[in-house]
Tab-separated table of C-alpha atoms in Angstrom:
chain	number	residue	atom	x	y	z
B	1	MET	CA	-0.064	-0.116	0.062
B	2	LYS	CA	2.833	2.242	0.856
B	3	ILE	CA	4.384	1.540	-2.545
B	4	LEU	CA	1.127	2.630	-4.359
B	5	PHE	CA	0.944	5.798	-2.236
B	6	ASP	CA	4.608	6.966	-3.160
B	7	LEU	CA	3.794	6.258	-6.853
B	8	PHE	CA	0.420	7.882	-6.835
B	9	PRO	CA	1.631	11.214	-8.579
B	10	VAL	CA	3.687	9.189	-11.088
B	11	ILE	CA	0.753	6.673	-12.081
B	12	LEU	CA	-1.526	9.673	-12.338
B	13	PHE	CA	1.285	11.572	-14.814
B	14	PHE	CA	1.202	8.480	-16.724
B	15	ALA	CA	-2.624	8.100	-17.203
B	16	VAL	CA	-3.386	11.698	-17.786
B	17	PHE	CA	-0.402	11.804	-20.308
B	18	LYS	CA	-1.805	8.785	-22.165
B	19	LEU	CA	-5.349	10.126	-21.859
B	20	ALA	CA	-4.604	13.415	-23.319
B	21	GLY	CA	-2.516	12.010	-26.166
B	22	SER	CA	-5.116	9.677	-27.235
B	23	ASN	CA	-7.814	12.419	-27.128
B	24	PRO	CA	-6.270	15.436	-28.585
B	25	ASP	CA	-9.675	17.231	-29.468
B	26	THR	CA	-10.653	17.076	-25.927
B	27	ALA	CA	-7.383	18.086	-24.420
B	28	GLN	CA	-7.417	21.158	-26.723
B	29	ALA	CA	-10.860	21.803	-25.705
B	30	LEU	CA	-10.131	21.973	-22.022
B	31	ALA	CA	-6.999	23.995	-22.720
B	32	THR	CA	-9.170	26.536	-24.607
B	33	TYR	CA	-11.744	26.462	-21.721
B	34	ILE	CA	-9.241	27.285	-19.014
B	35	ASN	CA	-7.813	29.673	-21.234
B	36	TYR	CA	-4.200	28.204	-21.199
B	37	PRO	CA	-2.763	28.631	-24.759
B	38	ALA	CA	-0.325	26.094	-25.688
B	39	ASP	CA	0.929	23.957	-28.680
B	40	PRO	CA	-1.411	20.923	-28.861
B	41	ALA	CA	1.290	18.592	-29.308
B	42	HIS	CA	2.477	19.666	-25.759
B	43	LEU	CA	-0.729	19.468	-23.856
B	44	PRO	CA	-0.362	15.687	-22.922
B	45	VAL	CA	2.759	16.300	-20.853
B	46	LEU	CA	1.531	19.694	-19.736
B	47	PHE	CA	-1.670	18.409	-18.356
B	48	ALA	CA	0.272	15.292	-16.807
B	49	THR	CA	2.631	17.806	-15.123
B	50	ALA	CA	-0.235	19.604	-13.489
B	51	THR	CA	-1.799	16.571	-12.142
B	52	ALA	CA	1.409	15.504	-10.831
B	53	ILE	CA	1.618	18.684	-8.773
B	54	ILE	CA	-1.855	18.433	-7.453
B	55	ALA	CA	-1.391	14.717	-6.666
B	56	THR	CA	1.733	15.460	-4.830
B	57	LEU	CA	-0.110	18.299	-2.691
B	58	ALA	CA	-3.042	15.823	-2.219
B	59	GLN	CA	-0.336	13.426	-0.783
B	60	ILE	CA	0.847	16.091	1.889
B	61	ILE	CA	-2.694	17.198	2.763
B	62	TRP	CA	-3.500	13.522	3.359
B	63	VAL	CA	-0.640	12.604	5.363
B	64	LYS	CA	-0.962	15.786	7.452
B	65	TRP	CA	-4.572	14.961	8.073
B	66	ARG	CA	-3.884	11.453	8.997
B	67	HIS	CA	-0.612	11.402	10.785
B	68	ASP	CA	-0.145	15.206	11.372
B	69	LYS	CA	3.589	15.044	10.621
B	70	VAL	CA	4.840	15.157	6.937
B	71	ASP	CA	7.784	13.019	5.928
B	72	THR	CA	10.799	15.249	4.932
B	73	MET	CA	11.270	13.382	1.570
B	74	LEU	CA	7.644	14.165	0.661
B	75	TRP	CA	8.313	17.816	1.344
B	76	VAL	CA	11.330	17.616	-0.701
B	77	SER	CA	9.798	15.891	-3.700
B	78	PHE	CA	6.834	18.439	-3.494
B	79	ALA	CA	9.325	21.210	-3.820
B	80	ILE	CA	11.317	19.664	-6.680
B	81	ILE	CA	8.189	19.002	-8.744
B	82	LEU	CA	6.735	22.578	-7.986
B	83	VAL	CA	9.839	24.110	-9.294
B	84	PHE	CA	10.501	22.037	-12.381
B	85	GLY	CA	6.767	21.349	-12.952
B	86	GLY	CA	5.884	24.969	-12.696
B	87	ALA	CA	8.535	25.840	-15.017
B	88	THR	CA	7.184	23.413	-17.535
B	89	LEU	CA	3.688	24.844	-17.309
B	90	LEU	CA	4.851	28.368	-17.338
B	91	LEU	CA	7.372	28.141	-20.262
B	92	HIS	CA	5.535	25.286	-22.132
B	93	ASP	CA	8.940	23.397	-22.161
B	94	GLU	CA	8.943	19.622	-21.266
B	95	ALA	CA	12.667	19.554	-20.736
B	96	PHE	CA	12.113	20.762	-17.058
B	97	ILE	CA	9.690	18.015	-16.171
B	98	LYS	CA	11.984	15.392	-17.743
B	99	VAL	CA	14.938	16.680	-15.454
B	100	LYS	CA	13.038	16.649	-12.585
B	101	PRO	CA	13.607	12.924	-11.675
B	102	THR	CA	17.309	13.305	-12.143
B	103	ALA	CA	17.362	16.252	-9.985
B	104	LEU	CA	15.482	14.342	-7.021
B	105	TYR	CA	17.727	11.340	-7.664
B	106	TRP	CA	20.797	13.278	-7.419
B	107	LEU	CA	19.523	15.306	-4.488
B	108	PHE	CA	19.036	12.053	-2.505
B	109	ALA	CA	22.552	10.717	-3.408
B	110	LEU	CA	24.179	14.153	-2.245
B	111	ALA	CA	22.101	13.787	0.934
B	112	LEU	CA	23.522	10.277	1.625
B	113	LEU	CA	27.088	11.282	0.859
B	114	PHE	CA	27.372	14.569	2.556
B	115	SER	CA	25.400	13.580	5.843
B	116	LYS	CA	28.123	10.847	6.024
B	117	ILE	CA	30.972	12.943	5.182
B	118	LEU	CA	30.188	16.170	6.883
B	119	PHE	CA	28.018	14.761	9.870
B	120	ARG	CA	29.485	11.384	10.286
B	121	LYS	CA	25.572	10.295	9.903
B	122	ASN	CA	24.335	7.274	7.824
B	123	LEU	CA	21.045	7.928	6.494
B	124	ILE	CA	20.446	4.374	5.384
B	125	ARG	CA	21.104	3.271	8.713
B	126	SER	CA	18.770	5.923	10.456
B	127	LEU	CA	15.884	4.893	8.138
B	128	MET	CA	16.357	1.137	8.614
B	129	GLU	CA	18.355	0.159	11.772
B	130	GLU	CA	15.177	-0.062	13.719
B	131	LYS	CA	13.967	-3.147	11.281
B	132	MET	CA	17.279	-4.912	10.977
B	133	SER	CA	20.723	-4.881	12.603
B	134	LEU	CA	23.845	-5.050	10.625
B	135	PRO	CA	27.432	-4.546	10.969
B	136	ASP	CA	28.783	-1.061	10.688
B	137	ARG	CA	30.781	-1.987	7.496
B	138	ILE	CA	27.716	-3.280	5.735
B	139	TRP	CA	25.839	-0.037	6.695
B	140	GLY	CA	28.579	1.769	5.082
B	141	GLN	CA	28.315	-0.145	2.149
B	142	LEU	CA	24.713	0.010	1.818
B	143	ASN	CA	24.895	4.190	2.024
B	144	LEU	CA	27.437	4.000	-0.652
B	145	ALA	CA	25.291	1.709	-2.800
B	146	TRP	CA	22.248	3.665	-2.605
B	147	SER	CA	24.195	6.785	-3.271
B	148	GLY	CA	25.764	5.297	-6.590
B	149	PHE	CA	22.496	3.731	-7.507
B	150	PHE	CA	20.769	7.263	-7.406
B	151	ILE	CA	23.462	8.824	-9.409
B	152	LEU	CA	23.253	6.136	-12.101
B	153	LEU	CA	19.609	6.316	-12.117
B	154	GLY	CA	19.620	10.339	-12.639
B	155	VAL	CA	21.959	9.632	-15.457
B	156	LEU	CA	19.824	6.971	-17.229
B	157	ASN	CA	16.757	9.205	-16.671
B	158	LEU	CA	18.589	11.872	-18.787
B	159	TYR	CA	19.811	9.441	-21.482
B	160	VAL	CA	16.167	8.267	-22.101
B	161	ALA	CA	14.780	11.866	-21.835
B	162	TRP	CA	17.210	13.265	-24.503
B	163	ASN	CA	17.533	10.382	-26.726
B	164	PHE	CA	13.796	9.145	-26.982
B	165	ALA	CA	10.382	10.473	-27.578
B	166	THR	CA	8.669	11.829	-24.716
B	167	ASP	CA	6.046	9.073	-24.594
B	168	VAL	CA	8.989	6.724	-24.347
B	169	TRP	CA	10.339	8.526	-21.445
B	170	VAL	CA	6.904	8.564	-19.895
B	171	ASN	CA	6.784	4.879	-19.983
B	172	PHE	CA	10.322	4.640	-18.647
B	173	LYS	CA	9.195	6.866	-15.679
B	174	LEU	CA	6.697	4.597	-14.569
B	175	PHE	CA	7.880	1.168	-15.503
B	176	GLY	CA	11.638	1.324	-16.368
B	177	ALA	CA	12.747	3.455	-13.303
B	178	THR	CA	10.199	1.757	-11.002
B	179	GLY	CA	11.280	-1.789	-11.938
B	180	ILE	CA	14.983	-0.918	-11.802
B	181	MET	CA	14.334	0.254	-8.211
B	182	PHE	CA	12.511	-3.027	-7.423
B	183	VAL	CA	15.409	-5.079	-8.827
B	184	PHE	CA	17.947	-2.927	-6.713
B	185	ILE	CA	15.837	-3.422	-3.502
B	186	ILE	CA	15.567	-7.205	-4.165
B	187	VAL	CA	19.294	-7.348	-4.540
B	188	GLN	CA	20.067	-5.420	-1.579
B	189	ALA	CA	17.859	-7.546	0.416
B	190	ALA	CA	19.505	-10.594	-0.830
B	191	MET	CA	23.075	-9.385	0.272
B	192	VAL	CA	22.034	-8.374	3.688
B	193	SER	CA	20.053	-11.179	4.505
B	194	LYS	CA	22.975	-13.331	5.222
B	195	TYR	CA	24.186	-11.036	7.737
B	196	ILE	CA	20.687	-11.001	9.400
B	197	GLU	CA	20.565	-14.518	9.698
B	198	THR	CA	24.102	-14.754	11.045
B	199	GLU	CA	23.037	-12.300	13.914
B	200	LYS	CA	20.051	-14.320	14.535
B	201	LYS	CA	21.994	-17.520	15.105
B	202	ASP	CA	24.622	-15.699	17.203
B	203	ASN	CA	21.845	-14.574	19.577
B	204	VAL	CA	20.376	-17.967	20.172
């Protein structure tokens, strides 16, 4: 359920992009109705971007209402999509929203790296140590692995964005990046599982 919640803006972005792309007359009529002059060819990504911004804001409102405290990562995600998505909507330039995932991934990578270098704090450990106990060396490796992963995923997003059509990038944004993330998580889980099992045996 948490995964679906996190993917909510991405799923809606994908759905609105496909819907507007397959119904260009309706998209143009809506743009005319709300007095939003734009190239009809750009309307799918523009409407999808607006939807993603609204969806992320809705997430914040929902979390605030249900749990009172909004996670920092959600605030960061909202700030980034507001900046890059807002630029896309104002300038009618899809390049900004295409760069947005890379900006988010690289920000995560920098946070992981600089928290460790400047403050001697392992963010991956802070997030996960209540769920599992690992040797310090493994926590360090996980922190570096996630940093490198986010850097590479950001590069891959740019490669797809600049070398393929927008509809291909939209498909990659939902299925490609998400699929790669799941595979990476599974690989990481497999790598640390032996240390968890070893600790359980030591505690018996």
